[in-house]
Amino acid sequence: AQSVTQLGSHVSVSEGALVLLRCNYSSSVPPYLFWYVQYPNQGLQLLLKYTSAATLVKGINGFEAEFKKSETSFHLTKPSAHMSDAAEYFCAVSEDTNAGKSTFGDGTTLTVKP
Amino acid sequence: DTAVSQTPKYLVTQMGNDKSIKCEQNLGHDTMYWYKQDSKKFLKIMFSYNNKELIINETVPNRFSPKSPDKAHLNLHINSLELGDSAVYFCASSPGTTGARAEAFFGQGTRLTVV
């Protein structure tokens, strides 16, 4: 069975500071892993995905994530936060190529302080 | 050009009513989904259709009935609405169910409020 845990429901950083959002997963097979971002009153948008190619995955808006099998982690980072990064971030895991079988984490709210 | 569009964006209705939410995607995707996001932002799959065929049907009350007239459309009809149905409902699509294409493309959401 697959599961995902996002550590920290709320993360607050200053503008220009490093962003680190944590995600740990559990999967019985090599997983597909995703990060989505949800801006207020909008749908989810894919930031990046891991599909068993390179372990360091680069996404949109300067975000990247590293797949670490030994730690069962897929943490999301961005070197320098912008005010526009304030949003809800969801990590998701799937053992299947059907997106409907993804399990989403509970989400992390990122606040960026000026 | 909106990729996944759903209407209406907001829906306020009384308990016991029947309502529908429409969804259309112009991405040429084979698979479409309905998700429910509750007030705590927990996101849960409800249904998945692949080429108009139901392939995922999670534990959802049978008051919820999806209908897919063609692979570009997946509508959600809800009968006898209850207070607990209040949530944001997202339609999504994905390229297919084969290969490394498991990401979903989401609509803007429909905020359903039952009073």
mmCIF file of C-alpha atoms in Angstrom:
data_model
loop_
_atom_site.group_PDB
_atom_site.id
_atom_site.type_symbol
_atom_site.label_atom_id
_atom_site.label_comp_id
_atom_site.label_asym_id
_atom_site.label_seq_id
_atom_site.Cartn_x
_atom_site.Cartn_y
_atom_site.Cartn_z
ATOM 1 C CA ALA A 1 0.000 0.000 0.000
ATOM 2 C CA GLN A 2 1.165 3.501 -0.700
ATOM 3 C CA SER A 3 1.112 6.491 1.601
ATOM 4 C CA VAL A 4 2.675 9.911 1.870
ATOM 5 C CA THR A 5 3.455 12.112 4.831
ATOM 6 C CA GLN A 6 4.159 15.797 4.600
ATOM 7 C CA LEU A 7 6.033 16.994 7.647
ATOM 8 C CA GLY A 8 4.808 20.379 8.764
ATOM 9 C CA SER A 9 1.365 21.613 7.826
ATOM 10 C CA HIS A 10 2.620 25.202 7.865
ATOM 11 C CA VAL A 11 6.016 26.525 6.817
ATOM 12 C CA SER A 12 6.945 30.188 7.010
ATOM 13 C CA VAL A 13 10.036 31.676 5.385
ATOM 14 C CA SER A 14 11.310 35.148 4.645
ATOM 15 C CA GLU A 15 11.517 36.397 1.100
ATOM 16 C CA GLY A 16 14.860 35.336 -0.346
ATOM 17 C CA ALA A 17 15.313 32.468 2.103
ATOM 18 C CA LEU A 18 15.558 28.779 1.286
ATOM 19 C CA VAL A 19 12.297 26.905 0.934
ATOM 20 C CA LEU A 20 12.259 23.293 2.158
ATOM 21 C CA LEU A 21 9.028 21.309 2.172
ATOM 22 C CA ARG A 22 9.322 17.752 3.411
ATOM 23 C CA CYS A 23 7.671 14.669 1.994
ATOM 24 C CA ASN A 24 8.195 11.039 2.964
ATOM 25 C CA TYR A 25 6.495 8.206 1.177
ATOM 26 C CA SER A 26 5.775 4.541 1.536
ATOM 27 C CA SER A 27 5.402 2.279 -1.459
ATOM 28 C CA SER A 28 5.706 -1.438 -2.132
ATOM 29 C CA VAL A 29 7.012 -0.859 -5.667
ATOM 30 C CA PRO A 30 9.166 1.864 -7.244
ATOM 31 C CA PRO A 31 6.852 4.838 -7.048
ATOM 32 C CA TYR A 32 5.955 7.816 -9.139
ATOM 33 C CA LEU A 33 6.225 10.954 -7.018
ATOM 34 C CA PHE A 34 4.770 14.394 -7.588
ATOM 35 C CA TRP A 35 4.631 17.840 -6.134
ATOM 36 C CA TYR A 36 1.626 20.002 -6.886
ATOM 37 C CA VAL A 37 0.987 23.629 -5.965
ATOM 38 C CA GLN A 38 -2.428 25.131 -5.261
ATOM 39 C CA TYR A 39 -2.811 28.899 -5.281
ATOM 40 C CA PRO A 40 -5.830 30.389 -3.499
ATOM 41 C CA ASN A 41 -9.132 29.553 -5.187
ATOM 42 C CA GLN A 42 -7.424 27.594 -7.934
ATOM 43 C CA GLY A 43 -6.886 23.998 -8.898
ATOM 44 C CA LEU A 44 -3.694 22.045 -8.378
ATOM 45 C CA GLN A 45 -0.845 22.559 -10.793
ATOM 46 C CA LEU A 46 2.009 20.126 -11.293
ATOM 47 C CA LEU A 47 5.359 21.511 -10.121
ATOM 48 C CA LEU A 48 7.470 18.465 -10.892
ATOM 49 C CA LYS A 49 7.447 14.696 -11.014
ATOM 50 C CA TYR A 50 9.790 11.782 -10.450
ATOM 51 C CA THR A 51 9.344 8.815 -12.749
ATOM 52 C CA SER A 52 12.473 6.726 -12.124
ATOM 53 C CA ALA A 53 14.795 8.730 -14.336
ATOM 54 C CA ALA A 54 17.103 11.306 -12.723
ATOM 55 C CA THR A 55 16.858 11.452 -8.942
ATOM 56 C CA LEU A 56 17.155 15.236 -8.916
ATOM 57 C CA VAL A 57 14.110 16.634 -10.610
ATOM 58 C CA LYS A 58 13.762 20.232 -11.690
ATOM 59 C CA GLY A 59 10.344 21.788 -11.969
ATOM 60 C CA ILE A 60 8.695 25.064 -12.758
ATOM 61 C CA ASN A 61 9.219 28.334 -10.896
ATOM 62 C CA GLY A 62 12.709 27.357 -9.718
ATOM 63 C CA PHE A 63 11.612 24.405 -7.598
ATOM 64 C CA GLU A 64 13.409 21.091 -7.489
ATOM 65 C CA ALA A 65 13.123 17.874 -5.547
ATOM 66 C CA GLU A 66 15.461 14.990 -4.884
ATOM 67 C CA PHE A 67 14.340 11.381 -4.721
ATOM 68 C CA LYS A 68 16.200 9.539 -1.955
ATOM 69 C CA LYS A 69 15.259 5.909 -1.895
ATOM 70 C CA SER A 70 17.245 5.129 1.258
ATOM 71 C CA GLU A 71 15.345 7.819 3.142
ATOM 72 C CA THR A 72 12.039 7.292 1.293
ATOM 73 C CA SER A 73 11.935 11.030 0.847
ATOM 74 C CA PHE A 74 11.099 13.484 -1.904
ATOM 75 C CA HIS A 75 11.644 16.897 -0.363
ATOM 76 C CA LEU A 76 10.879 20.047 -2.338
ATOM 77 C CA THR A 77 13.327 22.942 -2.318
ATOM 78 C CA LYS A 78 13.801 26.369 -3.794
ATOM 79 C CA PRO A 79 16.949 28.414 -3.119
ATOM 80 C CA SER A 80 15.228 31.786 -2.773
ATOM 81 C CA ALA A 81 11.583 32.299 -1.888
ATOM 82 C CA HIS A 82 9.417 34.855 -3.651
ATOM 83 C CA MET A 83 6.213 36.351 -2.331
ATOM 84 C CA SER A 84 4.421 34.673 -5.226
ATOM 85 C CA ASP A 85 5.415 31.236 -3.876
ATOM 86 C CA ALA A 86 2.903 31.540 -1.045
ATOM 87 C CA ALA A 87 0.473 28.697 -1.649
ATOM 88 C CA GLU A 88 -0.536 25.193 -0.594
ATOM 89 C CA TYR A 89 1.823 22.425 -1.666
ATOM 90 C CA PHE A 90 0.871 18.782 -2.032
ATOM 91 C CA CYS A 91 3.134 15.783 -2.352
ATOM 92 C CA ALA A 92 1.632 12.727 -4.033
ATOM 93 C CA VAL A 93 2.738 9.137 -4.577
ATOM 94 C CA SER A 94 1.498 6.586 -7.038
ATOM 95 C CA GLU A 95 2.381 2.955 -7.618
ATOM 96 C CA ASP A 96 0.367 3.094 -10.820
ATOM 97 C CA THR A 97 0.402 5.129 -13.984
ATOM 98 C CA ASN A 98 -3.229 6.002 -13.402
ATOM 99 C CA ALA A 99 -3.217 9.446 -11.769
ATOM 100 C CA GLY A 100 -6.444 8.602 -10.018
ATOM 101 C CA LYS A 101 -4.576 6.078 -7.927
ATOM 102 C CA SER A 102 -2.248 8.696 -6.505
ATOM 103 C CA THR A 103 -2.347 9.279 -2.785
ATOM 104 C CA PHE A 104 -2.013 12.909 -1.805
ATOM 105 C CA GLY A 105 -0.421 14.242 1.348
ATOM 106 C CA ASP A 106 -2.303 16.533 3.658
ATOM 107 C CA GLY A 107 -0.650 19.599 2.198
ATOM 108 C CA THR A 108 1.786 22.222 3.490
ATOM 109 C CA THR A 109 0.859 25.867 3.562
ATOM 110 C CA LEU A 110 3.838 28.013 2.624
ATOM 111 C CA THR A 111 3.841 31.594 3.881
ATOM 112 C CA VAL A 112 6.455 34.028 2.602
ATOM 113 C CA LYS A 113 7.179 37.044 4.777
ATOM 114 C CA PRO A 114 8.485 40.277 3.250
ATOM 115 C CA ASP B 1 -7.241 28.523 -23.701
ATOM 116 C CA THR B 2 -8.473 26.695 -20.614
ATOM 117 C CA ALA B 3 -7.286 23.086 -20.553
ATOM 118 C CA VAL B 4 -9.699 21.671 -17.974
ATOM 119 C CA SER B 5 -12.756 23.768 -17.362
ATOM 120 C CA GLN B 6 -15.568 23.123 -14.963
ATOM 121 C CA THR B 7 -18.798 24.957 -14.326
ATOM 122 C CA PRO B 8 -20.089 26.457 -12.209
ATOM 123 C CA LYS B 9 -17.256 27.835 -10.123
ATOM 124 C CA TYR B 10 -19.542 28.440 -7.152
ATOM 125 C CA LEU B 11 -22.713 26.590 -6.283
ATOM 126 C CA VAL B 12 -24.913 27.344 -3.301
ATOM 127 C CA THR B 13 -27.959 25.169 -2.844
ATOM 128 C CA GLN B 14 -30.353 23.863 -0.247
ATOM 129 C CA MET B 15 -30.311 20.435 1.324
ATOM 130 C CA GLY B 16 -32.241 17.875 -0.624
ATOM 131 C CA ASN B 17 -31.709 19.487 -4.001
ATOM 132 C CA ASP B 18 -30.125 17.786 -7.010
ATOM 133 C CA LYS B 19 -27.282 19.535 -8.787
ATOM 134 C CA SER B 20 -24.769 18.899 -11.543
ATOM 135 C CA ILE B 21 -21.220 20.066 -12.160
ATOM 136 C CA LYS B 22 -19.884 19.967 -15.692
ATOM 137 C CA CYS B 23 -16.309 19.349 -16.787
ATOM 138 C CA GLU B 24 -14.628 19.526 -20.151
ATOM 139 C CA GLN B 25 -11.001 19.064 -21.179
ATOM 140 C CA ASN B 26 -9.458 20.100 -24.478
ATOM 141 C CA LEU B 27 -6.135 18.344 -23.939
ATOM 142 C CA GLY B 28 -7.063 15.208 -25.827
ATOM 143 C CA HIS B 29 -6.559 13.138 -22.683
ATOM 144 C CA ASP B 30 -8.050 9.694 -22.312
ATOM 145 C CA THR B 31 -8.607 9.740 -18.572
ATOM 146 C CA MET B 32 -10.680 12.057 -16.407
ATOM 147 C CA TYR B 33 -11.277 12.252 -12.682
ATOM 148 C CA TRP B 34 -13.362 13.824 -9.976
ATOM 149 C CA TYR B 35 -11.710 14.739 -6.687
ATOM 150 C CA LYS B 36 -13.192 16.135 -3.475
ATOM 151 C CA GLN B 37 -11.271 18.590 -1.323
ATOM 152 C CA ASP B 38 -12.709 19.164 2.123
ATOM 153 C CA SER B 39 -12.432 22.199 4.367
ATOM 154 C CA LYS B 40 -9.069 20.978 5.693
ATOM 155 C CA LYS B 41 -7.800 20.764 2.112
ATOM 156 C CA PHE B 42 -7.595 16.961 2.159
ATOM 157 C CA LEU B 43 -7.832 15.771 -1.419
ATOM 158 C CA LYS B 44 -9.469 12.463 -2.253
ATOM 159 C CA ILE B 45 -10.228 10.727 -5.531
ATOM 160 C CA MET B 46 -13.900 9.983 -6.164
ATOM 161 C CA PHE B 47 -14.082 8.618 -9.699
ATOM 162 C CA SER B 48 -11.878 7.928 -12.678
ATOM 163 C CA TYR B 49 -12.990 7.374 -16.262
ATOM 164 C CA ASN B 50 -10.842 6.136 -19.110
ATOM 165 C CA ASN B 51 -12.312 6.609 -22.567
ATOM 166 C CA LYS B 52 -15.806 6.941 -21.087
ATOM 167 C CA GLU B 53 -15.413 3.781 -19.025
ATOM 168 C CA LEU B 54 -15.505 3.901 -15.233
ATOM 169 C CA ILE B 55 -12.247 2.521 -13.850
ATOM 170 C CA ILE B 56 -12.126 3.899 -10.319
ATOM 171 C CA ASN B 57 -15.090 4.291 -8.043
ATOM 172 C CA GLU B 58 -14.029 5.000 -4.506
ATOM 173 C CA THR B 59 -16.318 4.684 -1.532
ATOM 174 C CA VAL B 60 -18.673 7.453 -2.474
ATOM 175 C CA PRO B 61 -22.406 7.589 -1.673
ATOM 176 C CA ASN B 62 -24.493 6.458 -4.608
ATOM 177 C CA ARG B 63 -26.098 9.903 -4.558
ATOM 178 C CA PHE B 64 -23.036 10.869 -6.595
ATOM 179 C CA SER B 65 -23.200 9.727 -10.187
ATOM 180 C CA PRO B 66 -20.608 10.594 -12.812
ATOM 181 C CA LYS B 67 -21.529 10.652 -16.466
ATOM 182 C CA SER B 68 -19.122 10.710 -19.381
ATOM 183 C CA PRO B 69 -20.833 11.341 -22.724
ATOM 184 C CA ASP B 70 -17.456 11.345 -24.488
ATOM 185 C CA LYS B 71 -13.841 11.247 -23.437
ATOM 186 C CA ALA B 72 -13.603 15.046 -23.282
ATOM 187 C CA HIS B 73 -16.447 15.425 -20.796
ATOM 188 C CA LEU B 74 -17.064 14.090 -17.316
ATOM 189 C CA ASN B 75 -20.021 15.506 -15.430
ATOM 190 C CA LEU B 76 -20.920 14.934 -11.803
ATOM 191 C CA HIS B 77 -24.521 14.724 -10.710
ATOM 192 C CA ILE B 78 -25.396 14.809 -7.038
ATOM 193 C CA ASN B 79 -28.818 13.833 -5.730
ATOM 194 C CA SER B 80 -30.393 14.761 -2.404
ATOM 195 C CA LEU B 81 -27.597 17.070 -1.347
ATOM 196 C CA GLU B 82 -26.520 16.974 2.298
ATOM 197 C CA LEU B 83 -24.640 19.478 4.444
ATOM 198 C CA GLY B 84 -21.618 17.175 4.457
ATOM 199 C CA ASP B 85 -21.341 17.420 0.687
ATOM 200 C CA SER B 86 -20.076 20.983 1.044
ATOM 201 C CA ALA B 87 -16.547 20.970 -0.372
ATOM 202 C CA VAL B 88 -14.539 21.950 -3.398
ATOM 203 C CA TYR B 89 -14.875 19.475 -6.245
ATOM 204 C CA PHE B 90 -12.085 19.256 -8.788
ATOM 205 C CA CYS B 91 -12.205 17.751 -12.208
ATOM 206 C CA ALA B 92 -8.904 16.583 -13.661
ATOM 207 C CA SER B 93 -7.538 14.730 -16.641
ATOM 208 C CA SER B 94 -4.378 12.855 -17.516
ATOM 209 C CA PRO B 95 -2.841 11.638 -20.759
ATOM 210 C CA GLY B 96 -3.584 8.005 -20.096
ATOM 211 C CA THR B 97 -2.928 5.063 -17.866
ATOM 212 C CA THR B 98 0.165 3.701 -19.541
ATOM 213 C CA GLY B 99 3.716 4.843 -19.333
ATOM 214 C CA ALA B 100 5.080 7.454 -16.987
ATOM 215 C CA ARG B 101 2.174 9.814 -17.424
ATOM 216 C CA ALA B 102 0.550 9.665 -14.051
ATOM 217 C CA GLU B 103 0.225 13.391 -13.419
ATOM 218 C CA ALA B 104 -3.152 15.048 -13.387
ATOM 219 C CA PHE B 105 -4.211 18.362 -14.885
ATOM 220 C CA PHE B 106 -6.782 20.059 -12.677
ATOM 221 C CA GLY B 107 -9.673 22.383 -13.305
ATOM 222 C CA GLN B 108 -10.259 25.475 -11.185
ATOM 223 C CA GLY B 109 -12.669 23.726 -8.868
ATOM 224 C CA THR B 110 -16.331 24.109 -7.977
ATOM 225 C CA ARG B 111 -17.039 25.307 -4.462
ATOM 226 C CA LEU B 112 -20.262 23.627 -3.417
ATOM 227 C CA THR B 113 -22.030 24.992 -0.360
ATOM 228 C CA VAL B 114 -25.106 23.190 0.917
ATOM 229 C CA VAL B 115 -27.296 25.205 3.289
#
